[in-house]
Tab-separated table of N, CA and C in Angstrom:
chain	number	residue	atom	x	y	z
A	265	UNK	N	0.850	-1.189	0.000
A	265	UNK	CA	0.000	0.000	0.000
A	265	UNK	C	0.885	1.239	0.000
A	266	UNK	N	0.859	2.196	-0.785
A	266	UNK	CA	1.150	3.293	-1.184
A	266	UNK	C	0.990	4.107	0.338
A	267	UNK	N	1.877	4.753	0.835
A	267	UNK	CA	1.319	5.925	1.583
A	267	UNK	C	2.587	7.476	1.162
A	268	UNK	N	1.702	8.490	1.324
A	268	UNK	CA	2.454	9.487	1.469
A	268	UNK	C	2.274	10.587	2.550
A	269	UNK	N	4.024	11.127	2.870
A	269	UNK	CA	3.192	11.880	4.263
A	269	UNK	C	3.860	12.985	3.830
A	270	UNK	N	3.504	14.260	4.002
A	270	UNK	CA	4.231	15.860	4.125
A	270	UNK	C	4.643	16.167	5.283
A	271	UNK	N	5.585	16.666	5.398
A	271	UNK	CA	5.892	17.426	6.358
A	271	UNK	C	6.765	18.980	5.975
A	272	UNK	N	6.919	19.876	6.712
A	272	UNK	CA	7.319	20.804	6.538
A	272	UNK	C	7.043	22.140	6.158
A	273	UNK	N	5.341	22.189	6.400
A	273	UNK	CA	4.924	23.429	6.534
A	273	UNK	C	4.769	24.459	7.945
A	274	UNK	N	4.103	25.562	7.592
A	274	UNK	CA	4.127	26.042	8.778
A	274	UNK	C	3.434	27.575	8.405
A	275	UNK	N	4.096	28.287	9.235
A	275	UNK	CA	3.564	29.801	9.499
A	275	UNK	C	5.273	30.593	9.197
A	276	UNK	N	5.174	31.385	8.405
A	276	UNK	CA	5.935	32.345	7.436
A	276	UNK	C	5.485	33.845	7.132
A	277	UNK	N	6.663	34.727	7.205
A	277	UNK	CA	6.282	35.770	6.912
A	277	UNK	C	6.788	36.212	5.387
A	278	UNK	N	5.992	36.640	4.426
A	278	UNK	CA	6.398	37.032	3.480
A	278	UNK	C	7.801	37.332	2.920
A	279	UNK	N	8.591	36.504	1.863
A	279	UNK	CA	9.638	37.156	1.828
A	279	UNK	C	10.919	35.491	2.393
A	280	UNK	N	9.968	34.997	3.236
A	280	UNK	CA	10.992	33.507	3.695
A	280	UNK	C	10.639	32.597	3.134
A	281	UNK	N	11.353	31.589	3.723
A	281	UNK	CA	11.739	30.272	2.957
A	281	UNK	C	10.822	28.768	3.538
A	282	UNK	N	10.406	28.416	3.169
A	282	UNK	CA	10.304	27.066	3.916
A	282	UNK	C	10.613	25.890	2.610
A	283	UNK	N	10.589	24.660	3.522
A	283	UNK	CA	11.459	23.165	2.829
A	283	UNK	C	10.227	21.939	2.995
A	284	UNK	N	9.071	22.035	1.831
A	284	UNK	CA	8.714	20.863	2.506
A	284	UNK	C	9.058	19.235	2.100
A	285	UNK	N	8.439	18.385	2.956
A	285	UNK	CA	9.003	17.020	2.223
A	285	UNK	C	8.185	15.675	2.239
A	286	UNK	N	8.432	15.108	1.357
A	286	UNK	CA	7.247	14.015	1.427
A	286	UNK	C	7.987	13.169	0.729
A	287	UNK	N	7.621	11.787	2.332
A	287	UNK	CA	8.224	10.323	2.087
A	287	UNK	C	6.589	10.075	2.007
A	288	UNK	N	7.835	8.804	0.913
A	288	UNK	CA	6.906	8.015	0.424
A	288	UNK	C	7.117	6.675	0.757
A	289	UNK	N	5.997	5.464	1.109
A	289	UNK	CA	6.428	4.118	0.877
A	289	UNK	C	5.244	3.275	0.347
A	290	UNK	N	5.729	2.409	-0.105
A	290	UNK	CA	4.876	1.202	-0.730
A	290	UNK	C	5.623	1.391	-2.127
A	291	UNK	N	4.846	0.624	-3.357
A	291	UNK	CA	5.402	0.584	-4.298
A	291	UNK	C	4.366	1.277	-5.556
A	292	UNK	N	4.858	2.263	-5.777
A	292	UNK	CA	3.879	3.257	-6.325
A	292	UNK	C	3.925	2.838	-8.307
A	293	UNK	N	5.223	2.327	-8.266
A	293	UNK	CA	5.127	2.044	-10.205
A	293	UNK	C	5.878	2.439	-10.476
A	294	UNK	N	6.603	2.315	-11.785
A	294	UNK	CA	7.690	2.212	-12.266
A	294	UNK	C	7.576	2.215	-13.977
A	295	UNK	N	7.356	3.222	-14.676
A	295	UNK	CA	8.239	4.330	-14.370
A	295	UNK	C	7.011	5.347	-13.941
A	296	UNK	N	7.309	6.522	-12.788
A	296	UNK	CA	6.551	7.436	-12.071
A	296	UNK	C	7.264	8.782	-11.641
A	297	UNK	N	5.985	9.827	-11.718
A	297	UNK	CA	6.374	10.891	-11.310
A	297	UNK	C	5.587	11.458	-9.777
A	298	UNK	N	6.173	12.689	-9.141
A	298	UNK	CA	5.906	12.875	-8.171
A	298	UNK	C	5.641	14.428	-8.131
A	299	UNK	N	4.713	14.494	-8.002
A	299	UNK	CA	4.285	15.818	-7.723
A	299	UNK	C	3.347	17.045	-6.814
A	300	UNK	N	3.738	18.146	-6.542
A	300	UNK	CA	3.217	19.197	-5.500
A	300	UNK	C	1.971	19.722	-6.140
A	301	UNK	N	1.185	19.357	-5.266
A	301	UNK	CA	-0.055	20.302	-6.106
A	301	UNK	C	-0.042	21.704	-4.449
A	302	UNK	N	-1.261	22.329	-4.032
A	302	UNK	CA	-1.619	23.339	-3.802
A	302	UNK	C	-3.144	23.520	-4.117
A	303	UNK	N	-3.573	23.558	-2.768
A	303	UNK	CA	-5.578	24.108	-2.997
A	303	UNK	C	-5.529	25.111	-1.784
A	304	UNK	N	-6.261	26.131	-1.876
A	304	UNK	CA	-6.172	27.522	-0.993
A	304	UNK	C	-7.489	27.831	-0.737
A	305	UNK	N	-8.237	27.932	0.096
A	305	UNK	CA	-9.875	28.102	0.688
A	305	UNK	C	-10.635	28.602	-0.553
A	306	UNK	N	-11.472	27.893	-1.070
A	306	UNK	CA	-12.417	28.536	-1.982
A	306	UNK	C	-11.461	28.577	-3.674
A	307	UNK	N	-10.263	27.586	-3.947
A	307	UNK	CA	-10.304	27.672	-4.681
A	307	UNK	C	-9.764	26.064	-4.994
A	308	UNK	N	-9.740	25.763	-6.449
A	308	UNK	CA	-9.054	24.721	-6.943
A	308	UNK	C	-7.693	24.420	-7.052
A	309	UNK	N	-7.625	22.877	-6.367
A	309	UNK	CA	-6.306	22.536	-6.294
A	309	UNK	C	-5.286	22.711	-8.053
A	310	UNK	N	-4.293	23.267	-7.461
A	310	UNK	CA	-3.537	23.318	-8.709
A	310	UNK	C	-2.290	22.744	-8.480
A	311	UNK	N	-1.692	22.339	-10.015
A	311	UNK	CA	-0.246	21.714	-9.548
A	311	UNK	C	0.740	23.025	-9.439
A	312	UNK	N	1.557	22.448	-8.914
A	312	UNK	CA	2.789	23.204	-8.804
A	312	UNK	C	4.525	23.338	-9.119
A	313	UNK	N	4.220	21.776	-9.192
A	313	UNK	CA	5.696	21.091	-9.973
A	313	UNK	C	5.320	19.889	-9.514
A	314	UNK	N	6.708	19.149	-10.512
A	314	UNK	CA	6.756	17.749	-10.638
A	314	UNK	C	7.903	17.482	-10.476
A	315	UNK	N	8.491	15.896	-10.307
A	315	UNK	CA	9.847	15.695	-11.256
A	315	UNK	C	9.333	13.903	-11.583
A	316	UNK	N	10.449	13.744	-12.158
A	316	UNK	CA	10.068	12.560	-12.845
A	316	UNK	C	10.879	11.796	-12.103
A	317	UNK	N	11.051	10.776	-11.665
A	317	UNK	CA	11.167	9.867	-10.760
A	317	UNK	C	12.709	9.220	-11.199
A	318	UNK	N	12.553	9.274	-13.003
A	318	UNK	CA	13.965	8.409	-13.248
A	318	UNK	C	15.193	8.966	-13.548
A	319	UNK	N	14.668	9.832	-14.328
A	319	UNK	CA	15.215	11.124	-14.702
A	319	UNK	C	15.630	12.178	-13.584
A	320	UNK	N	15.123	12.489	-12.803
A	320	UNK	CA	15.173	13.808	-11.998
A	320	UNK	C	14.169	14.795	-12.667
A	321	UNK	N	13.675	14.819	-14.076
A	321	UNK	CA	13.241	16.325	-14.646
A	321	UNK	C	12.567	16.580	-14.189
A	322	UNK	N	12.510	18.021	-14.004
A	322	UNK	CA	11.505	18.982	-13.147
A	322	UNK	C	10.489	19.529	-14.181
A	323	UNK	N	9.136	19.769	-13.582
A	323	UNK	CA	8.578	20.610	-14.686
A	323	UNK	C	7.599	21.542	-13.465
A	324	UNK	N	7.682	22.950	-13.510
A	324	UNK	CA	6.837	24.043	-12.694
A	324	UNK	C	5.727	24.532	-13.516
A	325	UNK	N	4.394	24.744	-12.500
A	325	UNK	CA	3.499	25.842	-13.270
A	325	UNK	C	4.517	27.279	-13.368
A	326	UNK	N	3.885	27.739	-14.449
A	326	UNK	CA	4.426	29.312	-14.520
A	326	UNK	C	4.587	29.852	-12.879
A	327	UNK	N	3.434	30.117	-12.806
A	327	UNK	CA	3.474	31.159	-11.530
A	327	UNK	C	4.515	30.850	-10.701
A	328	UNK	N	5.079	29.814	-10.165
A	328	UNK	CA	6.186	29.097	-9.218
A	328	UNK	C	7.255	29.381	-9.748
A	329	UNK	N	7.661	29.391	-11.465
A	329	UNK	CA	9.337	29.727	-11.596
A	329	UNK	C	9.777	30.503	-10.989
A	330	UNK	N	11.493	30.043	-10.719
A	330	UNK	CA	12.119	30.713	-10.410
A	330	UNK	C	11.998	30.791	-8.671
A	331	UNK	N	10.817	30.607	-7.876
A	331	UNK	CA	11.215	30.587	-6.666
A	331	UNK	C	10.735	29.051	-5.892
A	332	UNK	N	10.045	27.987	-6.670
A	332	UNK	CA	9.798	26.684	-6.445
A	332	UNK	C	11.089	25.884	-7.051
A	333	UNK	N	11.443	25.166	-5.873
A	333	UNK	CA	12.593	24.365	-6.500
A	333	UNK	C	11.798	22.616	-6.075
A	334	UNK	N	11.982	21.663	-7.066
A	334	UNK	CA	11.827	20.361	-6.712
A	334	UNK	C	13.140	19.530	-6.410
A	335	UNK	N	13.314	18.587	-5.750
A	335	UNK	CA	14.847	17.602	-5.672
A	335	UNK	C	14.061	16.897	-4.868
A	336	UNK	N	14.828	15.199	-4.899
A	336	UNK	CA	14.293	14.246	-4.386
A	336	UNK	C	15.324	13.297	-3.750
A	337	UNK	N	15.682	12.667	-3.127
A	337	UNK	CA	16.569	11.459	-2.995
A	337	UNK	C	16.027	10.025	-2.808
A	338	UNK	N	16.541	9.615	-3.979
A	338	UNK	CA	15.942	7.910	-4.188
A	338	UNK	C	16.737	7.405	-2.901
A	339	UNK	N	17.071	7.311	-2.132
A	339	UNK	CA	17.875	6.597	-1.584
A	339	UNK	C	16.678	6.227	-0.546
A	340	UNK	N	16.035	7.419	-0.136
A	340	UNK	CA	15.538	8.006	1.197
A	340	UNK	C	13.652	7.624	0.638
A	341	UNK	N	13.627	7.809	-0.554
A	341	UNK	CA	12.496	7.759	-0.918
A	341	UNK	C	11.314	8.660	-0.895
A	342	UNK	N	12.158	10.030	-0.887
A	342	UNK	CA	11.623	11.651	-0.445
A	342	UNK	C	11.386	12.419	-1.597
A	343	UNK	N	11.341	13.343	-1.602
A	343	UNK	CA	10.949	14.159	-2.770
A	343	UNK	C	10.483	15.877	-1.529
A	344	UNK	N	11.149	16.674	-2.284
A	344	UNK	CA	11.375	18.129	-1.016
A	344	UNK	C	10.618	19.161	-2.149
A	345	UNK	N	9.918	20.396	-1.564
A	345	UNK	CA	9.782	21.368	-2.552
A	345	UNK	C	10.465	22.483	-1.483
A	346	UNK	N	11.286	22.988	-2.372
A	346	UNK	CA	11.795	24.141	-1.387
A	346	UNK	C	10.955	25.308	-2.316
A	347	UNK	N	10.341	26.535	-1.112
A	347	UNK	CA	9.629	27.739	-1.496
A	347	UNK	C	10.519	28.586	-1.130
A	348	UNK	N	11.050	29.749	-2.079
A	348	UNK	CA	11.729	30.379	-2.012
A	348	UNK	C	10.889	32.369	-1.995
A	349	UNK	N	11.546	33.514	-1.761
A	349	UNK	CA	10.778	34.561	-1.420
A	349	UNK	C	9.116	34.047	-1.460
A	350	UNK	N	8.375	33.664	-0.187
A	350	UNK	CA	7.005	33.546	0.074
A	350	UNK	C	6.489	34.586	-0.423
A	351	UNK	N	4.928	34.311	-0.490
A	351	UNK	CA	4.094	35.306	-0.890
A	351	UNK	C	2.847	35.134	-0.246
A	352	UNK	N	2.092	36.063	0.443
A	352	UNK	CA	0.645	35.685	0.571
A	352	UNK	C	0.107	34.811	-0.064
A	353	UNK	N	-0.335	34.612	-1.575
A	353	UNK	CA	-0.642	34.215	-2.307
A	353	UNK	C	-0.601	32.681	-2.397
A	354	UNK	N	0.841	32.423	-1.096
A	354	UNK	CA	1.030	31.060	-1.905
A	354	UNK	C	0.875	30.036	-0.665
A	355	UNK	N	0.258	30.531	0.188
A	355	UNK	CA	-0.923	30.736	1.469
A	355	UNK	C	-1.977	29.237	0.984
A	356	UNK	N	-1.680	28.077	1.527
A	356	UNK	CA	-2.830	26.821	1.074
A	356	UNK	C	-1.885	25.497	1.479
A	357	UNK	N	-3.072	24.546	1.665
A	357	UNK	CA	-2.601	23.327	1.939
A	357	UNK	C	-1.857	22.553	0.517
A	358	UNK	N	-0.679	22.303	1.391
A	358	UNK	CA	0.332	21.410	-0.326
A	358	UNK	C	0.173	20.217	0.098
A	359	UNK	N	0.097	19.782	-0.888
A	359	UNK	CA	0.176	17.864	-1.282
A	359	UNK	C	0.845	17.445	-1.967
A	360	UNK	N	1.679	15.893	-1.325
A	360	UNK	CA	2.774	15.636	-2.220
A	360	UNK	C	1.916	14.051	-2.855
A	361	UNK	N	1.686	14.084	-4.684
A	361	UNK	CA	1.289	13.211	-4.959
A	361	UNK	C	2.239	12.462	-5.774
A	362	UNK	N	1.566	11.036	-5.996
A	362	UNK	CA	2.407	10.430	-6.761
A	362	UNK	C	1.727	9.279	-8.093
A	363	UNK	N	2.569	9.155	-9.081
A	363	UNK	CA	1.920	8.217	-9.943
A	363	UNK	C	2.396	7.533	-11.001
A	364	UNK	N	1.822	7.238	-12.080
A	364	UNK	CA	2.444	6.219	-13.216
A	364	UNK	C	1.985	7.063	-14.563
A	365	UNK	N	0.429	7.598	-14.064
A	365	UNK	CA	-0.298	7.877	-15.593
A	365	UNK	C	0.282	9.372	-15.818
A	366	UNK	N	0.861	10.162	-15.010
A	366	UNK	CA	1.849	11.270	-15.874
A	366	UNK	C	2.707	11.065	-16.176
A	367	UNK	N	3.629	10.007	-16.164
A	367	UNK	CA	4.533	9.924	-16.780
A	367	UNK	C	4.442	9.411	-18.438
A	368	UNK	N	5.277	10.002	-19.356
A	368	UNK	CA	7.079	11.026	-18.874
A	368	UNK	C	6.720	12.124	-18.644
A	369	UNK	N	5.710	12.803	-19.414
A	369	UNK	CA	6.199	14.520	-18.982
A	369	UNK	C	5.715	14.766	-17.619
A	370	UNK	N	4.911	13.836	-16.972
A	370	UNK	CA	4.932	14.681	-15.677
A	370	UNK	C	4.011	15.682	-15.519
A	371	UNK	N	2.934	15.732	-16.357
A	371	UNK	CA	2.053	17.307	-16.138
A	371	UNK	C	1.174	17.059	-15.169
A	372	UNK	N	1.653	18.450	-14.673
A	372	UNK	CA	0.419	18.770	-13.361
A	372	UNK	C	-0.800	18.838	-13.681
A	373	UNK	N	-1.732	17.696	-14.136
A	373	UNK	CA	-3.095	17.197	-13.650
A	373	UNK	C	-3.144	16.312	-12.654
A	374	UNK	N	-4.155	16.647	-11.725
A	374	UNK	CA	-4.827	16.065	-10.876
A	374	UNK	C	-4.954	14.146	-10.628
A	375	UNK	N	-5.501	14.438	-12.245
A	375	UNK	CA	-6.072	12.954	-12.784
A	375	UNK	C	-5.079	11.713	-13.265
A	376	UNK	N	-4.191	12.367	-13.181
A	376	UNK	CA	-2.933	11.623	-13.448
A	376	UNK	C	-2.135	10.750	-12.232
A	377	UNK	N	-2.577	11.414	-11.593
A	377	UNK	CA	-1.421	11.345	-10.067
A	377	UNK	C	-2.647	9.963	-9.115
A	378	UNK	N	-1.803	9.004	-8.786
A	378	UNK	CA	-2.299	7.690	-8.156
A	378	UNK	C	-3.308	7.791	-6.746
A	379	UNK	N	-1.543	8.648	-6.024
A	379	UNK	CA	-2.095	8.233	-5.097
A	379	UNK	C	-1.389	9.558	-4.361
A	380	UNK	N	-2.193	10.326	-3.160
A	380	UNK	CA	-2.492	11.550	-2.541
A	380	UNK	C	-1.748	11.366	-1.225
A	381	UNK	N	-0.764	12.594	-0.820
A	381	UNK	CA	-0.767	12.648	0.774
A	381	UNK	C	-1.814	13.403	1.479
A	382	UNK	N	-1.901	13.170	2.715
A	382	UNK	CA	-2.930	14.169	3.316
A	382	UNK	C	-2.550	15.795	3.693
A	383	UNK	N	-1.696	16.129	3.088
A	383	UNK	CA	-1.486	17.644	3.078
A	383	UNK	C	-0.249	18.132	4.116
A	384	UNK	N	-0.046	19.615	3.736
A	384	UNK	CA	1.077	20.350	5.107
A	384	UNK	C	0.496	21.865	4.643
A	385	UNK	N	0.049	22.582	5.882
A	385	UNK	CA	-0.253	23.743	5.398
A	385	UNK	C	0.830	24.662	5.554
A	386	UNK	N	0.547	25.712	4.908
A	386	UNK	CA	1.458	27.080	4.383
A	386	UNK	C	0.695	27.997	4.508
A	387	UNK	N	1.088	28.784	5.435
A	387	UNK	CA	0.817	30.260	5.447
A	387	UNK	C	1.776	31.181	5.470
A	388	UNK	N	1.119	32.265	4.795
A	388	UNK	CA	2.300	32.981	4.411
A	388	UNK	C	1.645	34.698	4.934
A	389	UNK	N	2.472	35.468	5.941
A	389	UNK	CA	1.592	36.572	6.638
A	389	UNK	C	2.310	37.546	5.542
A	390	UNK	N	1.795	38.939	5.196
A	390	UNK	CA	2.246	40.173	4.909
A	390	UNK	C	3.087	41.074	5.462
């Protein structure tokens, strides 16, 4: 059985950093990608990046370049999103998912992704 857990959110003031991370265990498929989505009160979950499991490749929504970084270590069986200058905006519960049916490219749909962690929230103050 597949499980995934997040950890590493919290309470932030605009402008900082946080590291989150999500182990994974069971045996999710081969070949698979892993990816951050993001849902914020009253709106729809969106992705946020990916990477591809064999490869390393990363792929970000727009809005995230440049301050969303993805890296993972197979060893450990983790996968980290580091958030770089916070923003109000980016204020919502993250989820680290995982799966088979996005792969290769990895695109952030929903419908693609297997199997769900139960979240780490992010807030981000002004």
């Amino acid at each position: 059985q597949v499980r995934l857990v997040e950890s590493g959110g919290g309470s932030v003031q605009a402008g900082g950093s946080l590291r989150l991370s999500c182990a994974a265990s069971g045996y999710i498929g081969s070949p698979s990608c892993m990816g951050w989505f993001r849902q914020a009160p009253g709106k729809e979950r969106e992705g946020v990046g990916s990477i591809r499991r064999d490869t390393g490749t990363t792929l970000y929504a727009d809005s995230v370049k440049g301050r969303f970084t993805i890296s993972q270590d197979k060893a450990k069986n983790e996968v980290y999103l580091q958030i770089d200058f916070l923003k109000p905006e980016d204020s919502a519960m993250y989820y680290c998912a995982a799966g088979y049916r996005a792969w290769p490219s990895c695109v952030l749909v929903n419908d693609k992704y297997n199997y769900w962690g139960q979240g780490t929230q992010v807030t981000v103050s002004s």
